[in-house]
Amino acid sequence: MQFAFPPQQAVVPIDGSDTLFPVHRIYCVGRNYAEHAKEMGHSEREAPFFFMKPADAVLPVANGSVGEMPYPSRTQDLHHEIELVVALKSGGKNILAADAANHIFGYAVGLDMTRRDLQGEAKKQGRPWSTGKGFDYSAPISSIHPASDLKTKGSIQLVVNGQVRQQGDIGQMIWSIAETIAHLSTYFELRAGDLIFTGTPSGVAAVVKGDVLDGSVEGVSGLKIRLT
Ligand code: MN
């Protein structure tokens, strides 16, 4: 059997390696830092909730280079959300939090870019978030830094045009990485190649064409993009 046309595989580079990480799915956690939940108008602790982006929404940016993200269509309010990304080397259903670390391939720095105006309209109408969250190039991501520990602390920040916009610590997550993997695996069978965007600290705001976004997570790496 042959393919009707060449199959396409989204990939992310791996730090210190010639091999590439093939992306299976992109899961995202909503409202996982209390201060960000507050700025979005929510105050009580709630069970983690998830949404997805298509695998080929990744915009991989190798360490030391500046990625170019085209400003998306149909929005006047493109927001940045800096996030720690967990990359999985294996998966399963109903993973126990105590076993979560066994499935971690490594970590990357990601941006959950959001058409906030379209997301806000979808929320109001009770419609899906796909156009607000799952558009082309909506997931800029750094090289993956191999690691198998459960990351529980470390600063996370985003600087836009030289000014700090978002600043927090991984330790402020409402649902830890282990709890997130455990919860997510009750809804979906996780697989090698899955990426999990673990939520953003407060300070989300709009960016425009020409802006330079420089994100980092302590002990992982950096991610730099320019909007074109
Ligand atoms: Mn997010």
mmCIF file of C-alpha atoms and ligand atoms in Angstrom:
data_model
loop_
_atom_site.group_PDB
_atom_site.id
_atom_site.type_symbol
_atom_site.label_atom_id
_atom_site.label_comp_id
_atom_site.label_asym_id
_atom_site.label_seq_id
_atom_site.Cartn_x
_atom_site.Cartn_y
_atom_site.Cartn_z
ATOM 1 C CA MET A 1 0.000 0.000 0.000
ATOM 2 C CA GLN A 2 1.128 3.532 -0.674
ATOM 3 C CA PHE A 3 0.012 6.860 0.730
ATOM 4 C CA ALA A 4 -2.202 8.958 -1.538
ATOM 5 C CA PHE A 5 0.117 11.860 -0.738
ATOM 6 C CA PRO A 6 3.124 12.161 1.578
ATOM 7 C CA PRO A 7 2.096 11.830 5.251
ATOM 8 C CA GLN A 8 3.107 14.735 7.460
ATOM 9 C CA GLN A 9 4.623 14.386 10.896
ATOM 10 C CA ALA A 10 4.952 17.333 13.268
ATOM 11 C CA VAL A 11 8.313 17.251 15.075
ATOM 12 C CA VAL A 12 10.194 19.121 17.792
ATOM 13 C CA PRO A 13 14.006 19.165 18.087
ATOM 14 C CA ILE A 14 15.670 17.539 21.095
ATOM 15 C CA ASP A 15 18.468 19.307 22.972
ATOM 16 C CA GLY A 16 21.897 17.814 22.290
ATOM 17 C CA SER A 17 20.610 15.257 19.799
ATOM 18 C CA ASP A 18 20.180 14.785 16.065
ATOM 19 C CA THR A 19 16.967 12.879 16.599
ATOM 20 C CA LEU A 20 13.561 14.539 16.483
ATOM 21 C CA PHE A 21 10.584 14.153 18.809
ATOM 22 C CA PRO A 22 7.522 13.135 16.740
ATOM 23 C CA VAL A 23 4.415 14.874 18.086
ATOM 24 C CA HIS A 24 1.356 12.695 18.648
ATOM 25 C CA ARG A 25 -1.115 15.088 20.347
ATOM 26 C CA ILE A 26 -1.047 18.435 22.115
ATOM 27 C CA TYR A 27 -3.046 18.625 25.345
ATOM 28 C CA CYS A 28 -3.410 21.881 27.266
ATOM 29 C CA VAL A 29 -4.445 22.479 30.883
ATOM 30 C CA GLY A 30 -6.760 25.434 31.543
ATOM 31 C CA ARG A 31 -6.426 27.774 34.553
ATOM 32 C CA ASN A 32 -3.639 25.953 36.412
ATOM 33 C CA TYR A 33 -2.235 28.959 38.312
ATOM 34 C CA ALA A 34 -4.485 30.724 40.839
ATOM 35 C CA GLU A 35 -3.450 34.267 39.830
ATOM 36 C CA HIS A 36 -4.196 33.566 36.166
ATOM 37 C CA ALA A 37 -7.552 31.944 37.039
ATOM 38 C CA LYS A 38 -8.366 35.149 38.953
ATOM 39 C CA GLU A 39 -7.401 37.445 36.092
ATOM 40 C CA MET A 40 -9.726 35.375 33.850
ATOM 41 C CA GLY A 41 -12.569 35.853 36.361
ATOM 42 C CA HIS A 42 -12.519 32.533 38.260
ATOM 43 C CA SER A 43 -11.727 32.156 41.929
ATOM 44 C CA GLU A 44 -12.588 28.683 43.231
ATOM 45 C CA ARG A 45 -10.312 25.682 42.865
ATOM 46 C CA GLU A 46 -11.787 23.376 40.251
ATOM 47 C CA ALA A 47 -10.806 20.023 38.799
ATOM 48 C CA PRO A 48 -8.285 20.461 35.981
ATOM 49 C CA PHE A 49 -9.843 20.884 32.548
ATOM 50 C CA PHE A 50 -8.267 20.237 29.197
ATOM 51 C CA PHE A 51 -8.431 21.361 25.614
ATOM 52 C CA MET A 52 -6.347 20.387 22.605
ATOM 53 C CA LYS A 53 -4.423 21.863 19.749
ATOM 54 C CA PRO A 54 -3.665 19.943 16.555
ATOM 55 C CA ALA A 55 -0.197 18.332 16.561
ATOM 56 C CA ASP A 56 0.896 20.451 13.612
ATOM 57 C CA ALA A 57 0.126 23.685 15.494
ATOM 58 C CA VAL A 58 3.690 23.433 16.868
ATOM 59 C CA LEU A 59 6.142 26.081 15.749
ATOM 60 C CA PRO A 60 9.449 24.470 16.789
ATOM 61 C CA VAL A 61 12.262 26.899 17.581
ATOM 62 C CA ALA A 62 15.744 25.451 18.093
ATOM 63 C CA ASN A 63 17.794 26.855 20.984
ATOM 64 C CA GLY A 64 19.525 30.085 20.091
ATOM 65 C CA SER A 65 17.333 30.920 17.118
ATOM 66 C CA VAL A 66 14.377 33.259 16.815
ATOM 67 C CA GLY A 67 11.191 31.687 15.492
ATOM 68 C CA GLU A 68 8.884 33.654 13.239
ATOM 69 C CA MET A 69 5.194 33.399 14.017
ATOM 70 C CA PRO A 70 2.816 34.861 11.463
ATOM 71 C CA TYR A 71 0.190 37.047 13.151
ATOM 72 C CA PRO A 72 -3.005 34.972 12.748
ATOM 73 C CA SER A 73 -6.099 35.968 10.787
ATOM 74 C CA ARG A 74 -9.497 36.822 12.300
ATOM 75 C CA THR A 75 -8.266 38.339 15.562
ATOM 76 C CA GLN A 76 -7.598 41.777 17.003
ATOM 77 C CA ASP A 77 -6.488 40.379 20.369
ATOM 78 C CA LEU A 78 -3.709 37.783 20.162
ATOM 79 C CA HIS A 79 -2.547 36.854 23.682
ATOM 80 C CA HIS A 80 0.590 35.152 24.954
ATOM 81 C CA GLU A 81 0.530 32.392 27.600
ATOM 82 C CA ILE A 82 3.974 31.158 28.625
ATOM 83 C CA GLU A 83 3.875 27.518 29.759
ATOM 84 C CA LEU A 84 6.035 24.593 30.807
ATOM 85 C CA VAL A 85 5.499 21.738 28.354
ATOM 86 C CA VAL A 86 5.838 18.080 29.357
ATOM 87 C CA ALA A 87 6.837 15.663 26.575
ATOM 88 C CA LEU A 88 5.896 11.992 27.022
ATOM 89 C CA LYS A 89 7.907 8.930 25.957
ATOM 90 C CA SER A 90 5.126 6.490 26.819
ATOM 91 C CA GLY A 91 1.586 6.596 28.111
ATOM 92 C CA GLY A 92 -1.459 4.549 28.979
ATOM 93 C CA LYS A 93 -4.859 4.884 30.618
ATOM 94 C CA ASN A 94 -5.487 5.622 34.300
ATOM 95 C CA ILE A 95 -1.862 6.362 35.097
ATOM 96 C CA LEU A 96 -1.227 6.721 38.826
ATOM 97 C CA ALA A 97 0.330 10.009 39.915
ATOM 98 C CA ALA A 98 3.074 7.951 41.577
ATOM 99 C CA ASP A 99 3.964 6.425 38.164
ATOM 100 C CA ALA A 100 3.728 9.631 36.132
ATOM 101 C CA ALA A 101 7.470 10.320 36.110
ATOM 102 C CA ASN A 102 8.098 7.007 34.292
ATOM 103 C CA HIS A 103 6.349 8.435 31.221
ATOM 104 C CA ILE A 104 8.235 11.741 30.970
ATOM 105 C CA PHE A 105 10.664 12.170 28.082
ATOM 106 C CA GLY A 106 11.551 15.761 28.897
ATOM 107 C CA TYR A 107 10.453 19.370 29.134
ATOM 108 C CA ALA A 108 10.190 22.347 26.812
ATOM 109 C CA VAL A 109 9.138 25.970 26.986
ATOM 110 C CA GLY A 110 5.938 26.682 25.077
ATOM 111 C CA LEU A 111 3.576 29.494 24.239
ATOM 112 C CA ASP A 112 -0.151 28.754 24.194
ATOM 113 C CA MET A 113 -0.959 31.568 21.773
ATOM 114 C CA THR A 114 -4.618 32.522 22.002
ATOM 115 C CA ARG A 115 -7.045 34.549 19.909
ATOM 116 C CA ARG A 116 -8.614 35.929 23.093
ATOM 117 C CA ASP A 117 -11.465 37.687 21.291
ATOM 118 C CA LEU A 118 -12.559 34.462 19.571
ATOM 119 C CA GLN A 119 -12.117 32.443 22.783
ATOM 120 C CA GLY A 120 -14.186 35.014 24.731
ATOM 121 C CA GLU A 121 -16.985 34.867 22.150
ATOM 122 C CA ALA A 122 -16.917 31.037 22.221
ATOM 123 C CA LYS A 123 -17.186 31.057 26.041
ATOM 124 C CA LYS A 124 -20.168 33.409 25.886
ATOM 125 C CA GLN A 125 -21.949 31.288 23.285
ATOM 126 C CA GLY A 126 -21.016 27.937 24.844
ATOM 127 C CA ARG A 127 -19.121 26.975 21.677
ATOM 128 C CA PRO A 128 -15.827 25.083 21.210
ATOM 129 C CA TRP A 129 -12.498 26.871 21.670
ATOM 130 C CA SER A 130 -10.878 25.524 18.487
ATOM 131 C CA THR A 131 -10.709 28.814 16.580
ATOM 132 C CA GLY A 132 -9.467 30.635 19.687
ATOM 133 C CA LYS A 133 -6.828 28.088 20.676
ATOM 134 C CA GLY A 134 -6.117 25.565 17.925
ATOM 135 C CA PHE A 135 -5.039 27.660 14.966
ATOM 136 C CA ASP A 136 -1.902 27.293 12.806
ATOM 137 C CA TYR A 137 1.369 28.135 14.608
ATOM 138 C CA SER A 138 -0.528 28.557 17.896
ATOM 139 C CA ALA A 139 2.006 26.434 19.786
ATOM 140 C CA PRO A 140 5.539 27.862 19.512
ATOM 141 C CA ILE A 141 7.849 25.479 21.391
ATOM 142 C CA SER A 142 11.545 25.263 22.293
ATOM 143 C CA SER A 143 13.769 22.225 21.848
ATOM 144 C CA ILE A 144 12.933 19.462 24.309
ATOM 145 C CA HIS A 145 15.308 19.153 27.236
ATOM 146 C CA PRO A 146 15.488 15.443 28.158
ATOM 147 C CA ALA A 147 14.679 14.798 31.842
ATOM 148 C CA SER A 148 12.696 12.209 33.730
ATOM 149 C CA ASP A 149 12.153 13.945 37.075
ATOM 150 C CA LEU A 150 8.867 15.517 38.141
ATOM 151 C CA LYS A 151 9.498 19.227 37.935
ATOM 152 C CA THR A 152 8.034 20.845 41.064
ATOM 153 C CA LYS A 153 9.631 24.287 41.105
ATOM 154 C CA GLY A 154 11.590 26.785 39.030
ATOM 155 C CA SER A 155 10.855 30.257 37.744
ATOM 156 C CA ILE A 156 8.835 30.722 34.572
ATOM 157 C CA GLN A 157 8.751 34.048 32.807
ATOM 158 C CA LEU A 158 7.972 35.865 29.598
ATOM 159 C CA VAL A 159 9.627 39.072 28.461
ATOM 160 C CA VAL A 160 8.045 41.032 25.591
ATOM 161 C CA ASN A 161 10.213 43.669 23.872
ATOM 162 C CA GLY A 162 12.533 43.707 26.890
ATOM 163 C CA GLN A 163 9.751 44.110 29.486
ATOM 164 C CA VAL A 164 8.711 41.364 31.895
ATOM 165 C CA ARG A 165 5.059 40.492 31.218
ATOM 166 C CA GLN A 166 4.579 37.164 32.991
ATOM 167 C CA GLN A 167 6.460 35.856 35.972
ATOM 168 C CA GLY A 168 5.721 32.896 38.221
ATOM 169 C CA ASP A 169 7.033 29.639 39.562
ATOM 170 C CA ILE A 170 6.255 26.068 38.546
ATOM 171 C CA GLY A 171 5.591 25.437 42.262
ATOM 172 C CA GLN A 172 2.473 27.641 41.983
ATOM 173 C CA MET A 173 0.676 25.158 39.750
ATOM 174 C CA ILE A 174 -2.716 24.171 41.183
ATOM 175 C CA TRP A 175 -2.407 20.672 39.681
ATOM 176 C CA SER A 176 1.119 19.253 39.696
ATOM 177 C CA ILE A 177 2.607 17.568 36.645
ATOM 178 C CA ALA A 178 1.986 14.125 38.197
ATOM 179 C CA GLU A 179 -1.651 14.982 38.999
ATOM 180 C CA THR A 180 -2.164 16.427 35.523
ATOM 181 C CA ILE A 181 -0.854 13.274 33.819
ATOM 182 C CA ALA A 182 -3.017 11.131 36.123
ATOM 183 C CA HIS A 183 -6.197 13.166 35.445
ATOM 184 C CA LEU A 184 -5.590 13.457 31.709
ATOM 185 C CA SER A 185 -5.061 9.700 31.378
ATOM 186 C CA THR A 186 -8.556 9.063 32.753
ATOM 187 C CA TYR A 187 -9.984 10.861 29.696
ATOM 188 C CA PHE A 188 -7.511 9.802 26.995
ATOM 189 C CA GLU A 189 -5.047 6.995 26.472
ATOM 190 C CA LEU A 190 -1.775 8.899 26.571
ATOM 191 C CA ARG A 191 0.919 7.968 24.070
ATOM 192 C CA ALA A 192 4.583 8.505 23.326
ATOM 193 C CA GLY A 193 4.822 11.822 21.481
ATOM 194 C CA ASP A 194 2.155 13.598 23.490
ATOM 195 C CA LEU A 195 2.885 17.151 24.608
ATOM 196 C CA ILE A 196 1.135 18.642 27.634
ATOM 197 C CA PHE A 197 1.007 22.436 28.002
ATOM 198 C CA THR A 198 0.643 22.804 31.762
ATOM 199 C CA GLY A 199 -1.006 26.224 32.080
ATOM 200 C CA THR A 200 0.165 29.806 32.405
ATOM 201 C CA PRO A 201 0.904 32.154 35.295
ATOM 202 C CA SER A 202 -0.802 35.570 35.422
ATOM 203 C CA GLY A 203 0.031 38.512 33.188
ATOM 204 C CA VAL A 204 -1.438 37.366 29.885
ATOM 205 C CA ALA A 205 -1.846 40.258 27.460
ATOM 206 C CA ALA A 206 -1.960 41.180 23.795
ATOM 207 C CA VAL A 207 0.936 41.261 21.365
ATOM 208 C CA VAL A 208 1.173 42.816 17.912
ATOM 209 C CA LYS A 209 3.197 42.349 14.718
ATOM 210 C CA GLY A 210 6.885 43.034 15.309
ATOM 211 C CA ASP A 211 6.835 42.129 19.009
ATOM 212 C CA VAL A 212 9.624 39.854 20.280
ATOM 213 C CA LEU A 213 8.610 37.295 22.903
ATOM 214 C CA ASP A 214 11.350 35.768 25.019
ATOM 215 C CA GLY A 215 10.223 33.020 27.371
ATOM 216 C CA SER A 216 12.121 30.809 29.777
ATOM 217 C CA VAL A 217 11.672 28.159 32.415
ATOM 218 C CA GLU A 218 14.483 27.662 34.924
ATOM 219 C CA GLY A 219 16.365 24.443 34.227
ATOM 220 C CA VAL A 220 14.635 23.810 30.899
ATOM 221 C CA SER A 221 15.571 26.352 28.232
ATOM 222 C CA GLY A 222 14.396 29.430 26.435
ATOM 223 C CA LEU A 223 12.021 30.172 23.576
ATOM 224 C CA LYS A 224 12.243 33.280 21.446
ATOM 225 C CA ILE A 225 9.848 34.283 18.678
ATOM 226 C CA ARG A 226 9.028 37.360 16.657
ATOM 227 C CA LEU A 227 5.530 38.085 15.340
ATOM 228 C CA THR A 228 5.570 38.769 11.624
HETATM 229 MN MN MN B 1 -2.858 28.097 28.347
#
